[in-house]
Short mmCIF file of C-alpha atoms in Angstrom, two decimals:
data_model
loop_
_atom_site.label_atom_id
_atom_site.label_comp_id
_atom_site.label_asym_id
_atom_site.label_seq_id
_atom_site.Cartn_x
_atom_site.Cartn_y
_atom_site.Cartn_z
CA MET A 1 0.00 0.00 0.00
CA SER A 2 1.39 3.44 -0.93
CA LYS A 3 2.03 5.95 1.82
CA LYS A 4 -0.31 8.89 2.32
CA VAL A 5 0.55 12.56 2.66
CA ALA A 6 -0.85 14.53 5.58
CA VAL A 7 -1.59 18.16 4.73
CA ILE A 8 -1.93 20.13 7.96
CA MET A 9 -3.31 23.67 8.30
CA GLY A 10 -3.23 25.88 11.34
CA SER A 11 -6.69 27.20 10.43
CA ASP A 12 -9.16 27.07 7.57
CA SER A 13 -7.90 30.49 6.43
CA ASP A 14 -4.79 28.69 5.14
CA TRP A 15 -6.82 26.60 2.68
CA PRO A 16 -6.52 28.93 -0.36
CA VAL A 17 -2.74 28.37 -0.34
CA VAL A 18 -2.78 24.73 0.75
CA LYS A 19 -5.34 23.89 -1.93
CA GLY A 20 -2.62 24.17 -4.57
CA ALA A 21 -0.57 21.43 -2.89
CA CYS A 22 -3.63 19.19 -2.64
CA THR A 23 -4.48 19.74 -6.30
CA GLN A 24 -0.94 18.75 -7.29
CA LEU A 25 -1.11 15.60 -5.16
CA GLU A 26 -4.37 14.66 -6.85
CA GLU A 27 -2.84 15.14 -10.30
CA PHE A 28 0.04 12.82 -9.37
CA GLY A 29 -2.37 10.26 -7.92
CA ILE A 30 -0.83 10.52 -4.45
CA PRO A 31 -3.27 9.81 -1.60
CA PHE A 32 -3.55 12.52 1.03
CA GLU A 33 -5.63 13.77 3.93
CA ALA A 34 -6.11 17.42 4.91
CA HIS A 35 -6.50 18.33 8.60
CA ILE A 36 -6.79 21.49 10.69
CA LEU A 37 -4.56 21.28 13.77
CA SER A 38 -3.01 24.15 15.70
CA ALA A 39 0.22 23.95 17.67
CA HIS A 40 -1.16 26.76 19.86
CA ARG A 41 -4.91 26.08 20.22
CA THR A 42 -4.79 22.26 20.12
CA PRO A 43 -1.18 21.32 20.97
CA ALA A 44 -2.03 17.90 22.42
CA ALA A 45 -4.03 16.85 19.36
CA ALA A 46 -1.30 18.09 17.03
CA ALA A 47 1.40 16.23 18.93
CA GLU A 48 -0.63 13.00 19.01
CA PHE A 49 -1.32 13.20 15.26
CA ALA A 50 2.40 13.64 14.58
CA ARG A 51 3.45 10.76 16.86
CA SER A 52 0.98 8.33 15.31
CA ALA A 53 1.34 9.50 11.70
CA ARG A 54 3.72 6.72 10.63
CA ALA A 55 1.55 4.02 12.16
CA ASN A 56 -1.48 5.52 10.43
CA GLY A 57 0.09 5.12 7.00
CA PHE A 58 1.52 8.57 6.38
CA GLY A 59 4.90 9.05 4.70
CA VAL A 60 5.23 12.83 4.57
CA LEU A 61 3.77 15.72 6.57
CA ILE A 62 3.08 19.07 4.91
CA CYS A 63 2.46 21.85 7.42
CA ALA A 64 1.23 25.35 6.63
CA ALA A 65 0.84 28.12 9.18
CA GLY A 66 1.25 31.86 9.32
CA MET A 67 2.29 34.37 11.96
CA ALA A 68 4.36 32.44 14.54
CA ALA A 69 4.65 29.58 12.04
CA HIS A 70 5.30 27.02 14.78
CA LEU A 71 3.28 24.20 13.25
CA ALA A 72 5.99 22.53 11.16
CA GLY A 73 8.45 22.66 14.05
CA ALA A 74 5.91 21.12 16.41
CA PHE A 75 5.26 18.24 14.02
CA ALA A 76 8.96 17.71 13.32
CA GLY A 77 9.58 17.52 17.06
CA ASN A 78 7.03 14.72 17.45
CA SER A 79 7.66 12.61 14.34
CA THR A 80 10.56 11.05 12.47
CA LEU A 81 8.71 11.51 9.17
CA PRO A 82 9.94 14.21 6.79
CA VAL A 83 8.13 17.51 7.33
CA ILE A 84 7.67 20.12 4.59
CA GLY A 85 6.85 23.59 5.92
CA ILE A 86 4.84 26.14 3.93
CA PRO A 87 5.43 29.69 5.24
CA MET A 88 2.22 31.73 5.11
CA LYS A 89 1.93 35.47 4.84
CA GLY A 90 0.26 37.15 7.76
CA GLY A 91 0.46 40.39 9.73
CA ALA A 92 3.88 41.92 10.32
CA MET A 93 5.62 38.62 9.69
CA ASP A 94 5.61 37.95 5.99
CA GLY A 95 7.11 35.55 3.46
CA LEU A 96 10.74 34.83 4.23
CA ASP A 97 10.46 36.04 7.82
CA ALA A 98 7.74 33.45 8.33
CA LEU A 99 9.93 30.80 6.73
CA LEU A 100 12.80 31.51 9.12
CA GLN A 101 10.43 31.59 12.08
CA GLU A 102 9.00 28.25 11.02
CA VAL A 103 12.24 26.44 10.25
CA ARG A 104 14.35 28.11 12.96
CA PRO A 105 17.67 27.29 11.25
CA ASP A 106 21.06 27.63 12.89
CA LEU A 107 22.49 28.98 9.62
CA VAL A 108 21.17 30.17 6.26
CA HIS A 109 22.94 29.07 3.06
CA LEU A 110 22.17 31.11 -0.05
CA TRP A 111 22.94 29.49 -3.41
CA GLY A 112 23.53 32.32 -5.85
CA THR A 113 24.03 36.01 -5.24
CA GLU A 114 22.22 38.07 -7.82
CA TYR A 115 18.46 37.55 -7.56
CA ALA A 116 16.08 39.56 -5.38
CA ALA A 117 15.07 36.52 -3.33
CA ALA A 118 18.69 36.01 -2.25
CA SER A 119 18.94 39.61 -1.04
CA LEU A 120 15.61 39.43 0.78
CA LEU A 121 16.48 36.18 2.53
CA HIS A 122 19.89 37.57 3.43
CA GLU A 123 18.24 40.61 5.04
CA ALA A 124 15.66 38.47 6.84
CA ALA A 125 18.42 36.25 8.27
CA LEU A 126 20.47 39.23 9.43
CA ARG A 127 17.41 40.67 11.20
CA ARG A 128 17.29 37.43 13.17
CA HIS A 129 21.06 37.53 13.81
CA LEU A 130 21.53 34.30 11.87
CA PRO A 131 24.87 33.59 10.18
CA VAL A 132 24.59 33.53 6.37
CA LEU A 133 26.82 31.54 4.03
CA VAL A 134 26.68 32.84 0.46
CA GLY A 135 27.40 30.28 -2.27
CA MET A 136 28.87 31.66 -5.48
CA GLN A 137 27.37 30.28 -8.67
CA GLY A 138 28.28 32.45 -11.64
CA VAL A 139 30.02 35.81 -11.27
CA MET A 140 27.47 38.27 -12.57
CA ARG A 141 29.79 41.21 -12.98
CA ASP A 142 31.84 39.15 -15.44
CA CYS A 143 28.74 37.80 -17.17
CA ALA A 144 27.47 41.37 -17.61
CA ALA A 145 30.86 42.57 -18.87
CA HIS A 146 31.07 39.86 -21.56
CA LEU A 147 27.41 39.22 -22.37
CA CYS A 148 27.51 40.51 -25.94
CA ASP A 149 31.18 40.02 -26.78
CA GLY A 150 31.62 39.48 -30.51
CA VAL A 151 28.08 40.47 -31.50
CA PRO A 152 27.97 43.37 -34.00
CA ALA A 153 26.75 46.60 -32.41
CA PRO A 154 23.60 47.00 -34.57
CA TYR A 155 22.18 43.79 -33.11
CA CYS A 156 22.81 45.09 -29.57
CA ARG A 157 20.80 48.30 -30.04
CA SER A 158 17.03 48.20 -30.30
CA THR A 159 15.03 50.91 -32.01
CA PRO A 160 11.92 52.64 -30.57
CA PRO A 161 9.65 50.41 -32.72
CA ASP A 162 11.53 47.34 -31.39
CA LYS A 163 10.95 48.46 -27.80
CA LEU A 164 7.28 49.16 -28.46
CA LEU A 165 6.81 45.73 -30.03
CA ASP A 166 8.70 44.14 -27.10
CA ARG A 167 6.22 45.67 -24.64
CA ILE A 168 3.39 43.98 -26.52
CA ILE A 169 5.14 40.67 -27.25
CA PRO A 170 8.13 40.20 -24.89
CA GLY A 171 11.23 39.08 -26.78
CA ALA A 172 14.98 39.00 -26.11
CA LEU A 173 16.28 42.44 -27.08
CA LEU A 174 19.98 42.51 -26.31
CA ASP A 175 20.08 45.98 -24.76
CA LYS A 176 17.22 44.92 -22.47
CA LEU A 177 19.12 41.73 -21.61
CA GLN A 178 22.27 43.78 -20.98
CA ALA A 179 20.37 46.10 -18.62
CA ARG A 180 19.05 43.08 -16.74
CA PHE A 181 22.52 41.56 -16.39
CA ASP A 182 23.91 44.92 -15.24
CA ALA A 183 21.19 45.14 -12.59
CA LEU A 184 21.90 41.58 -11.42
CA ALA A 185 25.60 42.42 -11.18
CA GLN A 186 24.73 45.40 -8.98
CA SER A 187 22.54 43.20 -6.77
CA GLU A 188 25.38 40.68 -6.49
CA ALA A 189 27.83 43.41 -5.48
CA ALA A 190 25.45 44.82 -2.86
CA LEU A 191 24.82 41.40 -1.30
CA LEU A 192 28.48 40.40 -1.24
CA ALA A 193 29.47 43.72 0.31
CA ARG A 194 27.35 42.73 3.35
CA SER A 195 28.52 39.12 3.46
CA ARG A 196 30.77 37.58 6.09
CA PHE A 197 31.02 34.00 4.81
CA VAL A 198 31.27 32.92 1.16
CA THR A 199 31.85 29.56 -0.48
CA GLY A 200 33.23 29.12 -4.00
CA ARG A 201 35.40 26.71 -5.96
CA THR A 202 37.61 28.48 -8.50
CA ALA A 203 40.43 31.00 -8.47
CA PHE A 204 38.14 33.10 -10.66
CA ASP A 205 35.31 33.40 -8.13
CA ARG A 206 37.82 33.79 -5.30
CA ARG A 207 39.21 36.90 -6.98
CA ALA A 208 35.70 38.24 -7.41
CA VAL A 209 34.94 37.66 -3.73
CA ALA A 210 38.19 39.38 -2.73
CA ASP A 211 37.04 42.45 -4.67
CA LEU A 212 33.35 42.45 -3.81
CA ALA A 213 33.40 41.00 -0.27
CA PRO A 214 36.79 42.04 1.15
CA ARG A 215 35.74 41.33 4.74
CA ALA A 216 34.28 37.90 4.04
CA ARG A 217 35.89 34.59 4.88
CA TYR A 218 36.16 32.41 1.77
CA PHE A 219 35.63 28.64 1.91
CA VAL A 220 36.31 26.20 -0.91
CA CYS A 221 33.62 23.62 -1.69
CA ASN A 222 33.04 21.88 -5.02
CA GLU A 223 29.68 21.22 -6.65
CA THR A 224 27.84 17.90 -6.63
CA LEU A 225 26.06 17.26 -9.91
CA ARG A 226 22.93 15.36 -10.94
CA PRO A 227 23.09 11.68 -9.84
CA LEU A 228 22.35 10.33 -13.31
CA PHE A 229 25.75 11.44 -14.59
CA TYR A 230 27.75 9.40 -12.07
CA GLN A 231 26.40 6.02 -13.16
CA GLY A 232 25.49 3.92 -16.18
CA PRO A 233 27.23 3.60 -19.56
CA LEU A 234 30.13 5.91 -20.32
CA TRP A 235 31.11 7.60 -23.56
CA GLN A 236 32.87 5.45 -26.13
CA PRO A 237 34.70 6.61 -29.28
CA ARG A 238 33.11 5.67 -32.57
CA ALA A 239 34.14 5.59 -36.20
CA PHE A 240 32.37 8.76 -37.34
CA GLY A 241 33.97 8.95 -40.78
CA ARG A 242 32.92 12.19 -42.48
CA ALA A 243 30.24 13.01 -39.88
CA PRO A 244 31.48 13.83 -36.36
CA VAL A 245 28.92 15.28 -33.93
CA LEU A 246 29.72 18.38 -31.88
CA LEU A 247 27.48 19.14 -28.88
CA LEU A 248 26.78 22.61 -27.46
CA SER A 249 24.62 22.67 -24.33
CA GLN A 250 23.05 26.11 -24.91
CA GLY A 251 22.99 28.62 -27.72
CA ASN A 252 20.13 31.06 -27.28
CA TYR A 253 21.97 34.00 -25.75
CA PRO A 254 25.35 35.45 -26.70
CA LEU A 255 27.24 34.61 -23.49
CA LYS A 256 27.34 30.97 -24.68
CA ASN A 257 29.14 32.18 -27.81
CA LEU A 258 27.42 30.18 -30.54
CA HIS A 259 28.51 32.86 -33.01
CA THR A 260 32.20 32.02 -32.55
CA LEU A 261 31.50 28.29 -32.85
CA LEU A 262 29.71 28.96 -36.14
CA ARG A 263 32.84 30.72 -37.42
CA ALA A 264 34.91 27.70 -36.37
CA LEU A 265 32.83 25.27 -38.45
CA PRO A 266 33.98 25.94 -42.08
CA PRO A 267 37.58 24.68 -41.58
CA LEU A 268 36.18 21.57 -39.89
CA LEU A 269 33.74 20.97 -42.74
CA GLU A 270 36.60 21.00 -45.23
CA ARG A 271 37.95 17.94 -43.45
CA TRP A 272 34.68 16.37 -42.27
CA PRO A 273 32.04 17.44 -44.80
CA ASP A 274 29.09 15.92 -42.97
CA ALA A 275 29.94 17.19 -39.47
CA GLN A 276 26.94 18.20 -37.38
CA LEU A 277 26.58 20.73 -34.58
CA ARG A 278 23.85 19.75 -32.13
CA ILE A 279 22.57 22.48 -29.83
CA ALA A 280 20.53 21.49 -26.78
CA GLY A 281 17.38 23.56 -26.40
CA TRP A 282 14.70 25.21 -28.47
CA PRO A 283 15.53 26.31 -32.02
CA PRO A 284 14.97 29.95 -33.02
CA LEU A 285 11.28 30.73 -33.48
CA ASP A 286 9.92 30.20 -36.97
CA LYS A 287 6.40 31.56 -37.46
CA GLY A 288 6.42 31.60 -41.24
CA PRO A 289 7.19 34.40 -43.71
CA LEU A 290 4.34 36.65 -42.54
CA PHE A 291 5.48 36.93 -38.92
CA GLN A 292 9.21 36.28 -39.30
CA PRO A 293 10.14 39.99 -39.63
CA LEU A 294 8.51 40.63 -36.25
CA ILE A 295 10.28 37.65 -34.67
CA ASP A 296 13.60 38.86 -36.10
CA ARG A 297 13.14 42.24 -34.45
CA LEU A 298 12.32 40.67 -31.08
CA PHE A 299 15.16 38.12 -31.11
CA PRO A 300 18.22 39.87 -32.57
CA TYR A 301 20.79 37.31 -31.41
CA GLN A 302 18.95 34.45 -33.07
CA ARG A 303 18.65 36.62 -36.20
CA TYR A 304 22.38 37.29 -36.15
CA CYS A 305 23.29 33.62 -35.75
CA ARG A 306 20.91 32.56 -38.50
CA ARG A 307 22.36 35.14 -40.91
CA LEU A 308 25.91 34.27 -39.91
CA ALA A 309 25.28 30.55 -40.47
CA ALA A 310 23.86 31.32 -43.92
CA GLU A 311 26.84 33.51 -44.83
CA LEU A 312 29.26 30.79 -43.74
CA GLY A 313 27.31 28.05 -45.52
CA VAL A 314 26.84 25.96 -42.37
CA THR A 315 23.06 26.19 -41.87
CA ASP A 316 22.41 22.58 -42.92
CA HIS A 317 24.94 21.33 -40.37
CA ILE A 318 23.10 22.79 -37.35
CA HIS A 319 20.47 20.81 -35.42
CA TYR A 320 18.54 21.89 -32.32
CA THR A 321 17.48 19.05 -30.03
CA GLY A 322 14.61 20.79 -28.26
CA PRO A 323 14.53 20.88 -24.44
CA LEU A 324 16.14 17.83 -22.82
CA ASP A 325 15.56 16.33 -19.39
CA ALA A 326 18.49 14.80 -17.49
CA ALA A 327 18.22 11.39 -19.16
CA ALA A 328 17.96 12.87 -22.65
CA MET A 329 20.85 15.26 -21.98
CA ARG A 330 22.94 12.33 -20.77
CA GLN A 331 22.25 10.51 -24.01
CA ALA A 332 23.07 13.61 -26.04
CA TYR A 333 26.53 13.67 -24.44
CA LEU A 334 27.04 9.98 -25.23
CA ASP A 335 25.96 10.46 -28.86
CA ALA A 336 28.43 13.31 -29.43
CA ASP A 337 32.07 12.97 -30.49
CA VAL A 338 33.14 16.10 -28.63
CA PHE A 339 31.51 18.51 -26.19
CA VAL A 340 32.12 22.21 -26.91
CA LEU A 341 31.97 25.05 -24.36
CA PRO A 342 33.09 28.32 -26.02
CA SER A 343 31.42 30.65 -23.46
CA THR A 344 32.72 34.17 -22.91
CA SER A 345 32.09 33.84 -19.14
CA GLU A 346 31.68 30.82 -16.87
CA ASN A 347 32.60 29.94 -13.30
CA SER A 348 32.38 26.16 -12.95
CA PRO A 349 29.78 25.14 -15.54
CA ASN A 350 27.73 22.07 -14.65
CA SER A 351 27.50 21.12 -18.33
CA LEU A 352 31.28 20.72 -18.50
CA GLY A 353 31.33 18.71 -15.27
CA GLU A 354 28.60 16.39 -16.57
CA ALA A 355 30.42 15.81 -19.85
CA MET A 356 33.63 15.06 -17.97
CA LEU A 357 31.86 12.62 -15.63
CA LEU A 358 30.71 10.67 -18.68
CA GLY A 359 34.20 10.65 -20.20
CA VAL A 360 33.29 12.81 -23.20
CA PRO A 361 36.24 14.63 -24.84
CA CYS A 362 35.81 18.36 -24.17
CA VAL A 363 36.97 21.57 -25.83
CA ALA A 364 36.40 24.78 -23.86
CA SER A 365 37.45 28.42 -23.83
CA ARG A 366 39.77 29.76 -21.16
CA ALA A 367 37.00 31.92 -19.70
CA GLY A 368 36.54 32.41 -15.96
CA GLY A 369 36.95 29.31 -13.83
CA ILE A 370 37.10 26.76 -16.66
CA PRO A 371 40.88 26.20 -16.33
CA ASP A 372 40.29 25.11 -12.72
CA MET A 373 38.10 22.27 -14.00
CA LEU A 374 39.94 21.15 -17.12
CA THR A 375 43.70 21.03 -17.76
CA ASP A 376 44.63 21.70 -21.37
CA GLY A 377 46.20 18.70 -23.09
CA ARG A 378 45.57 16.35 -20.19
CA GLU A 379 41.81 16.20 -19.65
CA GLY A 380 40.66 18.09 -22.75
CA ARG A 381 41.54 21.15 -24.78
CA VAL A 382 41.33 24.70 -23.41
CA TYR A 383 41.76 26.82 -26.51
CA GLY A 384 42.35 30.34 -25.20
CA ALA A 385 40.42 33.55 -25.93
CA ALA A 386 36.72 32.74 -26.25
CA LEU A 387 36.28 34.73 -29.49
CA ASP A 388 39.25 33.13 -31.29
CA ALA A 389 37.40 31.02 -33.86
CA ASN A 390 40.60 29.76 -35.48
CA ALA A 391 41.97 28.49 -32.16
CA LEU A 392 38.62 26.83 -31.41
CA SER A 393 38.59 25.15 -34.82
CA ARG A 394 42.15 23.86 -34.37
CA ALA A 395 41.40 22.49 -30.91
CA LEU A 396 38.33 20.65 -32.17
CA ALA A 397 40.28 19.25 -35.11
CA GLU A 398 43.01 17.98 -32.80
CA VAL A 399 40.50 16.07 -30.68
CA LEU A 400 38.56 14.69 -33.65
CA SER A 401 41.72 13.57 -35.47
CA ALA A 402 43.36 11.94 -32.44
CA PRO A 403 44.15 8.24 -33.08
CA ASP A 404 42.01 7.23 -30.10
CA GLY A 405 39.19 9.66 -30.96
CA GLY A 406 39.80 11.60 -27.76
CA ALA A 407 39.26 8.58 -25.51
CA GLY A 408 42.40 9.25 -23.46
CA LEU A 409 41.32 12.80 -22.76
CA GLY A 410 37.87 11.53 -21.83
CA ARG A 411 39.20 8.99 -19.34
CA ALA A 412 41.39 11.60 -17.67
CA ALA A 413 38.48 14.04 -17.60
CA ARG A 414 36.25 11.49 -15.89
CA GLU A 415 38.90 10.72 -13.27
CA ARG A 416 39.28 14.44 -12.55
CA ALA A 417 35.52 15.01 -12.41
CA LEU A 418 34.89 12.07 -10.07
CA HIS A 419 37.29 13.71 -7.64
CA THR A 420 35.95 17.25 -8.10
CA HIS A 421 32.28 16.31 -7.91
CA ASP A 422 32.47 13.52 -5.31
CA ALA A 423 29.16 13.79 -3.43
CA ALA A 424 30.37 12.38 -0.10
CA THR A 425 33.49 14.53 -0.03
CA ASN A 426 31.56 17.66 -0.94
CA ALA A 427 28.90 16.95 1.70
CA ASP A 428 31.58 16.44 4.37
CA THR A 429 33.32 19.63 3.29
CA LEU A 430 30.10 21.62 3.43
CA CYS A 431 29.17 20.25 6.84
CA GLY A 432 32.66 21.19 8.03
CA ILE A 433 32.11 24.74 6.77
CA TYR A 434 28.79 24.94 8.61
CA THR A 435 30.43 23.71 11.81
CA THR A 436 33.28 26.20 11.52
CA ILE A 437 30.90 29.12 11.04
CA LEU A 438 28.67 28.11 13.94
CA GLN A 439 31.66 27.64 16.22
CA GLU A 440 32.93 31.08 15.31
CA GLU A 441 29.50 32.57 15.96
CA THR A 442 29.31 31.13 19.48
CA ARG A 443 32.69 32.41 20.62
#
């Protein structure tokens, strides 16, 4: 018999929010029961429900309560079942304040620095005198600085008609995207300036932290990646003849530098005439000849790449996979002959780590923290300046023409990645960081 989910409300006024969880459970066919129990008005009944929940066939407890938000804590204190708390808005205590009141953590760990939610949670934690550990993901100031590198200026400037059209049908105007990245970089700088503890994993992000958070203590902790990429079949070289497959994990905005990869293709096609570039994700929108001029105005980077591909004669060698889940992305790596990462800014890209875990030969730019993940000539090829199409083409040709098809590089890459992304080691390291911070806070 499958386990049930108990959905607990502090009062019937919580139902409008809790209803969404119940609807989702129904759609997944998961049995559940909804109850009203208060940790304040009916503490004995709430405690008894929690203590007997496992025996009564429940597997998870979902607790929603506003204001003091004590309900989830009360249930967690009386049951060994997992408890999911839903913070409810109410009175002076709202949103993230309610979450912290409900969970009562010893420490708050923020993953990422640039978004408004990170700043709000950081402020809420500081109001409660909680230590905050900020985890670096990308480095937004560098992403903003290099967002449109190599894209001709006319594509980066939108006209008044473009902006008017974008207000009606939101697109991806590059000056709008640049303004958003600039704002995120400012948010990142403001949050880091107030931070005391930061975790990162590359010399690149460590330099950024030294500049933006000069008073913060920096801890090193590597990333753990999706479980599917640690297990199962590994990449194997194949006899691709005239038709090697290059894989790019993203190509819809200029930071990922598809435009330089397109320029690197013609020399490769002279040697391998049927080579194919596969790009994970949606293809550029195609709404037919009537609407295409409007789409072109709204998506200038896609327009640029399409025109560039046509000028270079490589259009027929480009294939978009559509969106891929983890299993499909794993298979896309295995079906490729080389993984390409020509980005103009990265810190420690998960896509590169996943490719390395699978033993796929990799070619990447020397941007940001990439050299801390991949050693040129030993675990892959790091070709130098991101916009150097000739260097990228040569590096790809060297891997594709290797007698072993890049298998030696792939094996070394996997060995490196298994060490870098070891889940147990990273968990122990992170727990050690938490302990160090809490010990410092209690002195």
